[in-house]
Coordinates of C-alpha atoms in Angstrom, one line a residue:
Chain A
M1 CA 19.5 10.5 -101.1
S2 CA 17.2 10.2 -103.9
T3 CA 18.6 9.8 -107.4
I4 CA 15.7 11.8 -109.0
V5 CA 15.3 15.6 -109.0
F6 CA 11.6 16.1 -108.5
P7 CA 9.9 19.2 -109.8
D8 CA 8.9 21.6 -107.0
H9 CA 5.7 22.5 -108.9
H10 CA 3.6 20.2 -110.9
S11 CA 0.0 20.1 -111.8
A12 CA -1.5 16.7 -110.8
A13 CA -4.4 17.3 -113.2
A14 CA -2.1 18.2 -116.1
D15 CA 0.0 15.0 -115.4
A16 CA -3.2 12.9 -115.2
E17 CA -4.3 14.4 -118.6
A18 CA -1.0 13.7 -120.2
L19 CA -1.0 10.1 -118.8
R20 CA -4.5 9.6 -120.2
K21 CA -3.3 10.8 -123.6
A22 CA -0.3 8.5 -123.4
C23 CA -2.6 5.5 -122.8
Q24 CA -5.1 6.3 -125.6
G25 CA -5.2 5.9 -129.3
W26 CA -2.9 3.7 -131.4
G27 CA -0.3 2.2 -129.2
T28 CA 0.8 3.4 -125.8
D29 CA 3.2 6.2 -125.5
E30 CA 5.6 4.5 -123.0
K31 CA 8.1 7.4 -123.2
G32 CA 5.4 9.8 -122.1
I33 CA 4.5 7.7 -119.2
I34 CA 8.2 7.4 -118.1
G35 CA 8.7 11.1 -118.5
I36 CA 6.0 11.9 -116.1
L37 CA 5.8 9.1 -113.5
G38 CA 9.6 8.6 -113.4
R39 CA 10.0 12.2 -112.4
R40 CA 7.4 12.5 -109.6
N41 CA 7.9 11.6 -106.0
A42 CA 5.5 9.5 -103.9
I43 CA 3.3 12.3 -102.8
Q44 CA 3.1 13.7 -106.3
R45 CA 2.3 10.3 -107.7
K46 CA -0.5 9.9 -105.2
L47 CA -2.0 13.3 -106.2
I48 CA -1.8 12.2 -109.9
R49 CA -3.6 9.0 -109.1
Q50 CA -6.4 10.9 -107.3
A51 CA -6.6 13.5 -110.1
Y52 CA -6.8 10.7 -112.7
E53 CA -9.6 9.0 -110.7
D54 CA -11.5 12.3 -110.4
L55 CA -11.2 13.2 -114.0
Y56 CA -11.8 9.8 -115.7
Q57 CA -13.5 7.6 -113.0
E58 CA -10.8 5.1 -113.7
D59 CA -8.0 3.6 -111.6
L60 CA -4.7 4.8 -113.2
I61 CA -2.7 1.8 -111.9
K62 CA -5.2 -0.7 -113.4
R63 CA -5.1 1.2 -116.7
L64 CA -1.3 1.1 -116.7
E65 CA -1.3 -2.6 -116.0
S66 CA -3.6 -3.2 -119.0
E67 CA -1.5 -0.9 -121.3
L68 CA 2.0 -2.1 -120.4
S69 CA 3.6 -5.6 -120.1
G70 CA 6.5 -7.6 -118.9
D71 CA 9.2 -6.2 -116.6
F72 CA 8.4 -2.7 -117.6
E73 CA 4.8 -3.1 -116.4
K74 CA 5.9 -4.7 -113.1
A75 CA 8.3 -1.9 -112.5
V76 CA 5.8 0.9 -113.3
Y77 CA 3.2 -0.9 -111.2
R78 CA 5.4 -1.0 -108.1
W79 CA 6.6 2.6 -108.6
A80 CA 3.1 4.0 -109.1
L81 CA 1.9 2.6 -105.7
D82 CA 2.3 4.3 -102.4
P83 CA 5.6 3.2 -100.8
E84 CA 3.9 1.2 -98.0
D85 CA 1.4 -0.4 -100.4
R86 CA 4.3 -1.3 -102.8
D87 CA 6.2 -3.0 -100.0
A88 CA 3.1 -4.8 -98.9
V89 CA 2.7 -6.1 -102.5
I90 CA 6.4 -7.1 -102.6
L91 CA 6.0 -9.0 -99.3
H92 CA 2.9 -10.7 -100.4
T93 CA 4.5 -11.8 -103.6
A94 CA 7.5 -13.1 -101.6
I95 CA 5.4 -15.0 -99.2
K96 CA 3.2 -16.6 -101.9
K97 CA 6.1 -17.6 -104.1
T98 CA 6.3 -21.3 -104.9
P99 CA 7.8 -23.7 -104.3
T100 CA 9.4 -21.8 -101.4
I101 CA 9.0 -18.2 -100.2
D102 CA 11.5 -15.5 -101.3
Y103 CA 12.9 -14.9 -97.8
R104 CA 15.3 -12.3 -99.2
A105 CA 12.7 -9.6 -99.9
I106 CA 11.2 -10.2 -96.5
V107 CA 14.4 -9.9 -94.6
E108 CA 15.4 -6.8 -96.7
I109 CA 12.2 -4.9 -96.0
S110 CA 12.0 -5.8 -92.3
C111 CA 15.7 -5.0 -91.6
T112 CA 15.9 -1.7 -93.6
S113 CA 12.6 -0.2 -92.6
S114 CA 12.0 1.7 -89.4
F115 CA 9.3 0.3 -87.1
V116 CA 6.9 3.1 -88.1
E117 CA 7.5 2.3 -91.8
L118 CA 7.0 -1.4 -91.1
L119 CA 3.8 -0.7 -89.3
A120 CA 2.4 1.3 -92.2
I121 CA 3.4 -1.6 -94.5
K122 CA 1.6 -4.1 -92.3
R123 CA -1.5 -2.0 -92.2
A124 CA -1.4 -1.7 -96.0
Y125 CA -0.9 -5.5 -96.2
Q126 CA -4.0 -6.1 -94.0
I127 CA -6.2 -3.7 -96.0
R128 CA -5.1 -5.4 -99.2
Y129 CA -5.2 -9.0 -98.3
K130 CA -7.5 -9.2 -95.2
H131 CA -4.9 -11.2 -93.3
S132 CA -1.9 -10.1 -91.3
L133 CA 1.5 -10.3 -92.8
E134 CA 2.6 -12.4 -89.8
E135 CA -0.3 -14.8 -90.2
D136 CA 0.5 -15.5 -93.9
L137 CA 4.3 -15.7 -93.3
A138 CA 3.9 -18.1 -90.3
Q139 CA 1.7 -20.3 -92.4
R140 CA 4.3 -20.6 -95.2
T141 CA 7.3 -21.3 -93.0
T142 CA 8.2 -23.7 -90.2
S143 CA 10.7 -24.1 -87.4
H144 CA 13.7 -21.7 -87.2
M145 CA 12.9 -19.9 -90.4
R146 CA 9.4 -19.1 -89.0
T147 CA 10.7 -17.9 -85.7
F148 CA 13.3 -15.8 -87.4
L149 CA 11.2 -14.2 -90.1
V150 CA 8.1 -13.6 -87.9
G151 CA 10.4 -12.1 -85.3
L152 CA 12.0 -9.8 -87.8
V153 CA 8.7 -8.5 -89.2
S154 CA 6.9 -8.2 -85.8
I155 CA 9.2 -7.1 -83.0
F156 CA 9.3 -3.5 -82.1
R157 CA 13.0 -2.8 -81.6
Y158 CA 14.0 0.0 -79.3
Q159 CA 15.2 2.9 -81.4
G160 CA 17.8 4.3 -79.0
E161 CA 21.4 4.8 -80.1
E162 CA 23.1 3.9 -76.9
I163 CA 25.4 0.9 -77.0
N164 CA 26.1 -1.5 -74.1
A165 CA 29.7 -2.5 -74.7
R166 CA 29.7 -5.3 -72.2
L167 CA 26.5 -6.8 -73.6
A168 CA 28.0 -6.6 -77.2
N169 CA 31.1 -8.5 -75.9
S170 CA 29.1 -11.2 -74.2
E171 CA 26.7 -11.6 -77.0
A172 CA 29.5 -11.8 -79.6
D173 CA 30.8 -14.8 -77.5
I174 CA 27.3 -16.3 -77.4
L175 CA 27.2 -16.0 -81.2
H176 CA 30.7 -17.4 -81.7
G177 CA 30.0 -20.3 -79.4
A178 CA 26.8 -21.2 -81.2
I179 CA 28.2 -20.8 -84.7
C180 CA 31.8 -22.0 -84.4
K181 CA 31.9 -24.3 -81.5
E182 CA 28.5 -26.0 -81.5
K183 CA 27.9 -25.5 -85.2
A184 CA 24.4 -24.8 -84.2
F185 CA 23.2 -22.2 -86.7
T186 CA 19.7 -22.7 -85.5
H187 CA 20.6 -21.8 -81.9
E188 CA 17.8 -19.7 -80.5
D189 CA 20.1 -17.1 -79.1
I190 CA 21.2 -16.2 -82.7
I191 CA 17.6 -15.5 -83.6
R192 CA 17.0 -13.7 -80.3
I193 CA 19.9 -11.3 -80.7
L194 CA 19.2 -10.5 -84.4
T195 CA 15.5 -10.0 -83.9
T196 CA 15.3 -8.1 -80.6
R197 CA 18.5 -6.0 -80.1
T198 CA 18.7 -2.5 -81.4
K199 CA 20.5 -2.0 -84.7
P200 CA 23.5 -0.1 -83.2
Q201 CA 23.8 -2.8 -80.5
I202 CA 23.9 -5.5 -83.1
I203 CA 26.5 -3.7 -85.1
A204 CA 28.6 -3.3 -81.9
T205 CA 28.2 -7.0 -81.3
L206 CA 29.3 -7.8 -84.9
N207 CA 32.3 -5.6 -84.5
H208 CA 33.3 -7.4 -81.3
Y209 CA 32.9 -10.7 -83.1
K210 CA 35.2 -9.7 -85.8
D211 CA 37.8 -8.1 -83.4
D212 CA 37.8 -11.1 -81.1
H213 CA 37.7 -13.9 -83.7
G214 CA 39.5 -12.4 -86.7
T215 CA 36.7 -13.1 -89.2
S216 CA 33.3 -11.6 -89.8
I217 CA 30.3 -13.6 -88.7
T218 CA 28.9 -13.8 -92.2
K219 CA 32.1 -15.7 -93.3
H220 CA 31.5 -18.2 -90.4
L221 CA 27.8 -18.4 -91.3
R222 CA 28.3 -20.6 -94.3
D223 CA 27.4 -24.2 -94.5
E224 CA 27.9 -26.8 -97.2
Q225 CA 24.2 -27.1 -97.9
S226 CA 23.8 -23.3 -97.8
C227 CA 20.2 -23.7 -96.7
D228 CA 17.7 -20.8 -96.9
Y229 CA 17.6 -20.2 -93.2
V230 CA 21.4 -19.6 -92.9
S231 CA 21.3 -17.5 -96.0
A232 CA 18.4 -15.5 -94.4
L233 CA 20.6 -14.9 -91.3
R234 CA 23.4 -13.6 -93.6
V235 CA 21.0 -11.2 -95.4
A236 CA 19.7 -9.8 -92.1
I237 CA 23.2 -9.2 -90.8
R238 CA 24.3 -7.5 -94.0
C239 CA 21.2 -5.3 -94.1
I240 CA 21.6 -4.3 -90.5
N241 CA 25.3 -3.7 -90.9
D242 CA 25.4 -1.8 -94.1
H243 CA 22.3 -2.0 -96.3
K244 CA 23.7 0.2 -99.0
K245 CA 26.6 -2.1 -99.6
Y246 CA 24.2 -5.0 -99.4
Y247 CA 21.9 -3.5 -102.1
A248 CA 24.9 -2.7 -104.3
K249 CA 25.8 -6.4 -104.2
V250 CA 22.2 -7.5 -104.9
I251 CA 22.2 -5.4 -108.0
R252 CA 25.6 -6.7 -109.0
Q253 CA 24.4 -10.3 -108.7
A254 CA 21.2 -9.5 -110.5
L255 CA 23.1 -8.1 -113.5
N256 CA 26.0 -10.6 -113.5
R257 CA 23.8 -13.7 -113.7
A258 CA 23.4 -15.5 -117.0
G259 CA 20.0 -13.8 -117.8
T260 CA 19.4 -10.8 -115.7
D261 CA 17.4 -11.2 -112.5
E262 CA 14.9 -8.4 -113.3
E263 CA 12.8 -9.0 -110.1
S264 CA 15.7 -8.2 -107.8
L265 CA 16.9 -5.4 -110.0
T266 CA 13.5 -3.8 -110.1
R267 CA 12.9 -4.3 -106.4
V268 CA 16.1 -2.5 -105.4
V269 CA 15.8 0.4 -107.9
V270 CA 12.1 1.1 -107.2
T271 CA 12.3 0.8 -103.4
R272 CA 15.5 2.8 -103.0
A273 CA 15.1 5.4 -105.7
E274 CA 13.5 7.9 -103.3
K275 CA 15.6 6.9 -100.3
D276 CA 19.3 6.2 -100.9
L277 CA 19.9 5.0 -104.4
K278 CA 22.3 7.8 -104.9
E279 CA 24.6 6.4 -102.2
I280 CA 24.0 2.8 -103.5
K281 CA 25.2 4.0 -106.9
E282 CA 28.4 5.4 -105.4
V283 CA 29.1 2.2 -103.5
Y284 CA 28.4 0.2 -106.7
H285 CA 30.7 2.4 -108.8
K286 CA 33.6 2.2 -106.2
R287 CA 33.3 -1.6 -105.9
N288 CA 32.8 -2.4 -109.6
S289 CA 34.8 0.4 -111.4
V290 CA 31.8 1.0 -113.6
T291 CA 28.8 3.2 -113.0
L292 CA 25.5 1.6 -112.2
D293 CA 23.8 3.5 -115.0
H294 CA 26.2 2.0 -117.5
A295 CA 25.8 -1.6 -116.1
V296 CA 22.0 -1.3 -116.1
A297 CA 22.0 0.1 -119.6
K298 CA 24.2 -2.7 -120.8
D299 CA 22.0 -5.6 -119.4
T300 CA 18.5 -4.3 -120.0
S301 CA 16.6 -3.0 -123.0
G302 CA 13.6 -1.2 -124.3
D303 CA 11.1 0.7 -122.1
Y304 CA 12.2 -1.3 -119.0
K305 CA 15.7 0.0 -119.5
A306 CA 14.5 3.6 -120.1
F307 CA 12.4 3.5 -117.0
L308 CA 15.2 2.2 -114.7
I309 CA 17.7 4.7 -116.2
T310 CA 15.2 7.5 -115.4
L311 CA 14.8 6.3 -111.8
L312 CA 18.6 6.1 -111.6
G313 CA 18.5 9.9 -112.1
N314 CA 19.1 10.4 -115.9
Chain B
M1 CA -18.3 -0.7 -68.6
S2 CA -16.5 1.2 -65.9
T3 CA -17.5 0.6 -62.3
I4 CA -16.9 4.3 -61.3
V5 CA -19.1 7.2 -62.0
F6 CA -16.7 10.0 -62.8
P7 CA -17.6 13.6 -62.3
D8 CA -18.3 15.6 -65.5
H9 CA -16.7 18.6 -64.1
H10 CA -13.7 18.7 -61.8
S11 CA -11.0 21.3 -61.2
A12 CA -7.6 19.7 -61.7
A13 CA -6.1 22.5 -59.7
A14 CA -8.5 22.1 -56.8
D15 CA -7.9 18.3 -56.8
A16 CA -4.1 18.9 -56.8
E17 CA -4.5 21.3 -53.8
A18 CA -6.6 18.8 -51.9
L19 CA -4.1 16.1 -52.5
R20 CA -1.3 18.3 -51.4
K21 CA -3.2 19.0 -48.1
A22 CA -3.9 15.2 -47.7
C23 CA -0.1 14.6 -48.0
Q24 CA 1.0 17.3 -45.5
G25 CA 1.0 17.8 -41.8
W26 CA 0.7 15.1 -39.1
G27 CA -0.1 11.8 -40.8
T28 CA -1.4 11.3 -44.3
D29 CA -5.1 11.6 -45.0
E30 CA -5.6 8.4 -46.9
K31 CA -9.3 8.8 -47.1
G32 CA -8.9 12.2 -48.8
I33 CA -6.6 10.7 -51.4
I34 CA -9.0 7.8 -52.1
G35 CA -11.9 10.2 -52.3
I36 CA -10.2 12.2 -55.0
L37 CA -8.1 9.8 -57.1
G38 CA -10.5 6.9 -56.8
R39 CA -13.2 9.0 -58.5
R40 CA -11.3 10.4 -61.4
N41 CA -10.8 8.9 -64.8
A42 CA -7.5 8.5 -66.6
I43 CA -7.6 11.9 -68.4
Q44 CA -8.7 13.6 -65.2
R45 CA -5.8 12.0 -63.2
K46 CA -3.4 13.1 -65.9
L47 CA -4.6 16.7 -65.6
I48 CA -4.3 16.5 -61.8
R49 CA -0.7 15.3 -62.0
Q50 CA 0.1 18.2 -64.4
A51 CA -1.6 20.7 -62.1
Y52 CA 0.2 19.3 -59.1
E53 CA 3.5 19.5 -60.9
D54 CA 2.8 23.1 -62.0
L55 CA 1.7 24.2 -58.5
Y56 CA 4.3 22.5 -56.3
Q57 CA 7.2 21.6 -58.7
E58 CA 6.9 18.1 -57.3
D59 CA 5.9 14.8 -58.9
L60 CA 2.6 13.7 -57.4
I61 CA 3.2 10.0 -57.9
K62 CA 6.6 10.2 -56.2
R63 CA 5.0 12.1 -53.3
L64 CA 2.3 9.4 -53.0
E65 CA 4.9 6.7 -53.1
S66 CA 6.7 8.3 -50.1
E67 CA 3.5 8.9 -48.1
L68 CA 1.8 5.6 -48.6
S69 CA 2.9 2.0 -48.1
G70 CA 2.2 -1.7 -48.7
D71 CA -0.5 -3.0 -51.0
F72 CA -2.4 0.4 -50.8
E73 CA 0.7 2.3 -52.1
K74 CA 1.1 -0.2 -54.9
A75 CA -2.5 0.0 -55.9
V76 CA -2.6 3.9 -55.8
Y77 CA 0.7 4.0 -57.7
R78 CA -0.6 1.8 -60.5
W79 CA -3.9 3.7 -60.6
A80 CA -2.3 7.1 -60.7
L81 CA -0.3 6.4 -63.8
D82 CA -1.5 6.7 -67.4
P83 CA -3.0 3.4 -68.5
E84 CA -0.3 2.5 -71.0
D85 CA 2.4 3.5 -68.5
R86 CA 0.8 1.4 -65.8
D87 CA 0.7 -1.6 -68.1
A88 CA 4.3 -1.1 -69.0
V89 CA 5.2 -1.1 -65.3
I90 CA 3.1 -4.3 -64.8
L91 CA 4.9 -6.0 -67.7
H92 CA 8.3 -4.9 -66.5
T93 CA 7.6 -6.2 -63.0
A94 CA 6.4 -9.5 -64.5
I95 CA 9.5 -9.9 -66.7
K96 CA 11.9 -9.1 -63.9
K97 CA 10.2 -11.3 -61.4
T98 CA 12.5 -13.9 -59.8
P99 CA 13.1 -16.8 -59.9
T100 CA 10.8 -17.0 -63.0
I101 CA 8.8 -14.4 -64.8
D102 CA 5.1 -13.9 -64.1
Y103 CA 3.9 -15.1 -67.5
R104 CA 0.3 -14.6 -66.5
A105 CA 0.4 -10.8 -66.5
I106 CA 2.2 -10.8 -69.8
V107 CA -0.4 -13.1 -71.5
E108 CA -3.3 -11.2 -70.0
I109 CA -2.2 -7.8 -71.2
S110 CA -1.1 -9.0 -74.7
C111 CA -4.4 -11.0 -75.2
T112 CA -6.8 -8.4 -73.9
S113 CA -5.3 -5.2 -75.4
S114 CA -6.0 -4.1 -79.0
F115 CA -2.9 -3.8 -81.1
V116 CA -3.0 0.0 -80.9
E117 CA -3.2 -0.2 -77.1
L118 CA -0.3 -2.7 -77.0
L119 CA 1.7 -0.4 -79.2
A120 CA 1.2 2.5 -76.8
I121 CA 2.2 0.2 -73.9
K122 CA 5.4 -0.8 -75.8
R123 CA 6.3 2.8 -76.5
A124 CA 5.8 3.6 -72.8
Y125 CA 7.9 0.6 -71.9
Q126 CA 10.7 1.8 -74.2
I127 CA 10.6 5.4 -72.8
R128 CA 10.7 4.1 -69.2
Y129 CA 13.3 1.3 -69.5
K130 CA 15.4 2.2 -72.6
H131 CA 14.9 -1.3 -73.9
S132 CA 12.1 -2.9 -75.9
L133 CA 9.6 -5.1 -74.2
E134 CA 10.4 -7.9 -76.6
E135 CA 14.1 -7.6 -75.9
D136 CA 13.7 -8.0 -72.2
L137 CA 11.2 -10.7 -72.5
A138 CA 13.3 -12.8 -74.9
Q139 CA 16.2 -12.5 -72.6
R140 CA 14.3 -13.9 -69.6
T141 CA 12.7 -16.8 -71.5
T142 CA 13.8 -19.7 -73.7
S143 CA 12.4 -22.2 -76.1
H144 CA 8.6 -22.5 -76.6
M145 CA 7.9 -20.1 -73.8
R146 CA 10.0 -17.5 -75.6
T147 CA 8.4 -18.0 -79.0
F148 CA 5.0 -18.0 -77.5
L149 CA 5.2 -14.9 -75.3
V150 CA 7.3 -12.8 -77.8
G151 CA 4.8 -13.8 -80.5
L152 CA 1.9 -12.7 -78.3
V153 CA 3.3 -9.3 -77.5
S154 CA 4.7 -8.5 -80.9
I155 CA 2.5 -9.8 -83.7
F156 CA 0.1 -7.4 -85.3
R157 CA -3.1 -9.5 -85.6
Y158 CA -5.6 -8.6 -88.4
Q159 CA -8.6 -6.9 -86.8
G160 CA -11.2 -8.2 -89.2
E161 CA -14.3 -9.9 -87.9
E162 CA -14.7 -12.4 -90.8
I163 CA -14.4 -16.1 -90.0
N164 CA -13.1 -18.8 -92.3
A165 CA -15.1 -21.8 -91.2
R166 CA -13.1 -24.3 -93.2
L167 CA -9.8 -23.0 -91.7
A168 CA -11.3 -23.1 -88.2
N169 CA -12.2 -26.8 -88.9
S170 CA -8.8 -27.8 -90.2
E171 CA -6.9 -25.9 -87.5
A172 CA -9.1 -27.5 -84.8
D173 CA -7.9 -30.8 -86.1
I174 CA -4.3 -29.6 -86.1
L175 CA -4.6 -28.6 -82.5
H176 CA -6.4 -31.8 -81.5
G177 CA -3.7 -33.9 -83.3
A178 CA -0.9 -32.1 -81.6
I179 CA -2.5 -32.0 -78.1
C180 CA -4.3 -35.4 -77.9
K181 CA -2.6 -37.7 -80.4
E182 CA 1.0 -36.6 -80.3
K183 CA 0.8 -35.1 -76.8
A184 CA 3.1 -32.5 -78.2
F185 CA 2.0 -29.4 -76.2
T186 CA 5.0 -27.6 -77.6
H187 CA 4.0 -28.2 -81.2
E188 CA 4.8 -25.1 -83.2
D189 CA 1.4 -25.0 -84.9
I190 CA -0.3 -24.5 -81.5
I191 CA 1.9 -21.4 -81.0
R192 CA 1.4 -20.3 -84.6
I193 CA -2.4 -20.5 -84.4
L194 CA -2.7 -18.7 -81.0
T195 CA -0.3 -15.9 -81.9
T196 CA -1.1 -15.1 -85.5
R197 CA -4.8 -15.8 -86.1
T198 CA -7.5 -13.1 -85.5
K199 CA -9.4 -13.5 -82.2
P200 CA -12.8 -14.3 -83.9
Q201 CA -11.0 -16.9 -86.0
I202 CA -9.4 -18.5 -82.9
I203 CA -12.8 -18.5 -81.1
A204 CA -14.3 -20.3 -84.1
T205 CA -11.5 -22.8 -84.0
L206 CA -12.0 -23.4 -80.3
N207 CA -15.7 -24.0 -80.9
H208 CA -15.0 -26.5 -83.6
Y209 CA -12.6 -28.2 -81.3
K210 CA -15.2 -28.6 -78.6
D211 CA -18.0 -29.6 -81.0
D212 CA -15.8 -32.3 -82.7
H213 CA -14.1 -33.7 -79.7
G214 CA -16.6 -33.2 -76.9
T215 CA -14.3 -31.4 -74.6
S216 CA -12.8 -27.9 -74.5
I217 CA -9.2 -27.5 -75.5
T218 CA -8.2 -26.1 -72.1
K219 CA -9.3 -29.4 -70.4
H220 CA -7.1 -31.3 -72.8
L221 CA -4.3 -28.9 -72.1
R222 CA -3.4 -30.2 -68.7
D223 CA -0.3 -32.2 -68.0
E224 CA 0.9 -33.8 -64.8
Q225 CA 3.7 -31.4 -64.3
S226 CA 1.5 -28.4 -65.2
C227 CA 4.5 -26.5 -66.5
D228 CA 4.4 -22.7 -66.9
Y229 CA 4.3 -23.0 -70.7
V230 CA 1.2 -25.1 -70.8
S231 CA -0.4 -22.9 -68.2
A232 CA 0.4 -19.8 -70.3
L233 CA -1.3 -21.5 -73.3
R234 CA -4.4 -22.0 -71.2
V235 CA -4.4 -18.3 -69.9
A236 CA -4.1 -17.1 -73.5
I237 CA -7.0 -19.3 -74.7
R238 CA -9.2 -18.2 -71.8
C239 CA -8.3 -14.5 -72.3
I240 CA -9.1 -14.7 -76.0
N241 CA -12.2 -16.7 -75.5
D242 CA -13.9 -14.8 -72.7
H243 CA -11.6 -12.4 -70.8
K244 CA -14.3 -11.3 -68.4
K245 CA -14.9 -14.8 -67.2
Y246 CA -11.2 -15.3 -67.0
Y247 CA -10.7 -12.2 -64.8
A248 CA -13.6 -13.2 -62.5
K249 CA -11.7 -16.4 -61.9
V250 CA -8.4 -14.7 -61.3
I251 CA -10.1 -12.6 -58.6
R252 CA -11.8 -15.7 -57.1
Q253 CA -8.5 -17.5 -56.9
A254 CA -6.7 -14.5 -55.5
L255 CA -9.3 -14.2 -52.7
N256 CA -9.7 -17.9 -52.0
R257 CA -6.1 -18.6 -51.4
A258 CA -4.8 -19.0 -47.9
G259 CA -3.5 -15.4 -47.7
T260 CA -5.0 -13.2 -50.4
D261 CA -2.9 -12.7 -53.6
E262 CA -3.0 -8.9 -53.5
E263 CA -0.8 -8.5 -56.6
S264 CA -3.3 -10.3 -58.8
L265 CA -6.3 -8.7 -57.1
T266 CA -4.9 -5.2 -57.5
R267 CA -3.9 -5.9 -61.1
V268 CA -7.4 -6.9 -62.2
V269 CA -9.2 -4.2 -60.3
V270 CA -6.9 -1.4 -61.3
T271 CA -6.5 -2.4 -65.0
R272 CA -10.2 -3.2 -65.6
A273 CA -11.9 -0.5 -63.4
E274 CA -12.2 1.9 -66.4
K275 CA -12.9 -0.8 -68.9
D276 CA -15.2 -3.7 -68.0
L277 CA -15.0 -4.3 -64.3
K278 CA -18.8 -3.8 -64.1
E279 CA -19.3 -6.9 -66.3
I280 CA -16.6 -8.8 -64.5
K281 CA -18.5 -8.1 -61.2
E282 CA -21.7 -9.5 -62.8
V283 CA -19.9 -12.6 -64.0
Y284 CA -18.3 -13.0 -60.5
H285 CA -21.7 -12.6 -58.7
K286 CA -23.4 -15.1 -61.0
R287 CA -20.6 -17.7 -60.6
N288 CA -20.0 -17.3 -56.9
S289 CA -23.4 -16.3 -55.5
V290 CA -21.8 -13.5 -53.6
T291 CA -21.0 -9.9 -54.8
L292 CA -17.5 -9.1 -55.6
D293 CA -17.7 -6.0 -53.3
H294 CA -18.6 -8.3 -50.5
A295 CA -15.9 -10.8 -51.2
V296 CA -13.2 -8.1 -51.5
A297 CA -14.4 -6.4 -48.3
K298 CA -14.2 -9.7 -46.4
D299 CA -10.6 -10.5 -47.5
T300 CA -8.9 -7.1 -47.4
S301 CA -8.6 -4.4 -44.8
G302 CA -7.7 -0.8 -44.1
D303 CA -6.9 1.8 -46.8
Y304 CA -6.2 -0.9 -49.3
K305 CA -9.7 -2.3 -48.8
A306 CA -11.3 1.2 -49.0
F307 CA -9.4 2.0 -52.2
L308 CA -10.5 -1.3 -54.0
I309 CA -14.1 -0.8 -52.8
T310 CA -14.0 2.7 -54.3
L311 CA -12.7 1.4 -57.6
L312 CA -15.4 -1.3 -57.5
G313 CA -17.9 1.6 -57.7
N314 CA -18.9 2.3 -54.1

């Protein structure tokens, strides 16, 4: 569920006018911007952008970019975009990151989006960057990492809920053989199972794995070097298995670092606010004995803090 | 262009009645079936199936299957289906083929369909078989063949027509290095380029390859063992480069074998009849100095022959 209570009725033109006022004159009225944009859903924000364009022949997002700065600007920019456009921007940033790609954002989006959502994101990516997501991703990766990530973003998984228990059992054995006996984390069957099977089927396989071998697969999937590829496997498994728990942990790690990891924090809050941030907050609270609102307020400041707290539902 | 001139007006109910009559009584009236179904386009055939179902509470396709036999039955069955459903059936048959899959049909369909067409085929596959195409394909393949074929059927290529000449040049060199210097036909960059780049970009790269190295890449892509994987690479390149020329050659090979290869012949005629069989016929005629109609009539017989000749536009 969304954390934000959106107004049933709003006037896109009145919102556009108020945003224009907030951007004009001496200094920007950041609170005014937060008060409007932070309390409008994706469709309402789209209408506001259109109304703003019609009224002032100016791109609202570009205007906001020029008025705001730092983490606050990045967060508002991502929030103001259409969801599929925002995810395309996040994926592009992750792929172009140097010296190595940010595989985490790529795995997250590909494993928590439905195929139809992913398709919309890939269309938005192509319109924006005149390349396919797969093309850019394949060019910046090699070997197992390439096969794994390109598979995750491109394969059209079957959406059925039915589970084949015998298959789950045999594929749990295949995974265990590859991971524990052969220590072959790059075994192609690990990639095949995680990229092609349905999510309920993968969860059944993970449960068989744990039942038969006493330990979760993610515990076994740790190597001394902790390379990115193995870490990407773990992120995929955790996103498929329980993405709310996964996101709660990403936020916890982002906040608990020496120096908050604003990029991850923004990514989770902005991308989940209209989806399931409410449940992620509950998981966070239960696990950390402190509310997410409190933790975020403690580790952030200024307009960035005010914006996140608004998206968190306050 | 289609080979068949479809009637502007037809009554689906009258066609359904005529087909019912052709299926009833002493012996089936194959000519009657060919005369109707062979002269209706995909939408008209769909309406006939619906009218037949409404009038007789019976599935027309199942009835035809039980009335007809052999190559004729297979051809009518494929033709009677919706195009995306037919391609799903062809792909499923190709994947389940023993002892090894029929990679050719998979490469053909994935390289000659637009992404939107491929998506419709994959949806039809999932509805029919309760699995994803990628899942079944990955399970029946391994290694490079898996990466290549799963990439071809799943990656959402950018549809833009713009060509990056510098990229075409550098990737022609990458391909040449892998194929001629390293003799590494399984080099992952070959798979990356063929599965992720846009078709115009790949064609530009193939042209650079030929200009710089004096020979087409498909000539270089021949090994002594002529393994399926290398052969699949060649099919993909030929389908992307000039699929009409490719299909003309498939038909030629199907007819010139000792014992006609009816499966390939049916596949090309049925899948291309409403698309570009007219141009394929022209390419065939030019290359072989004999019309395709004549060649097909010479090497086939009976109702199967009559049906193919009808689809060829006679």
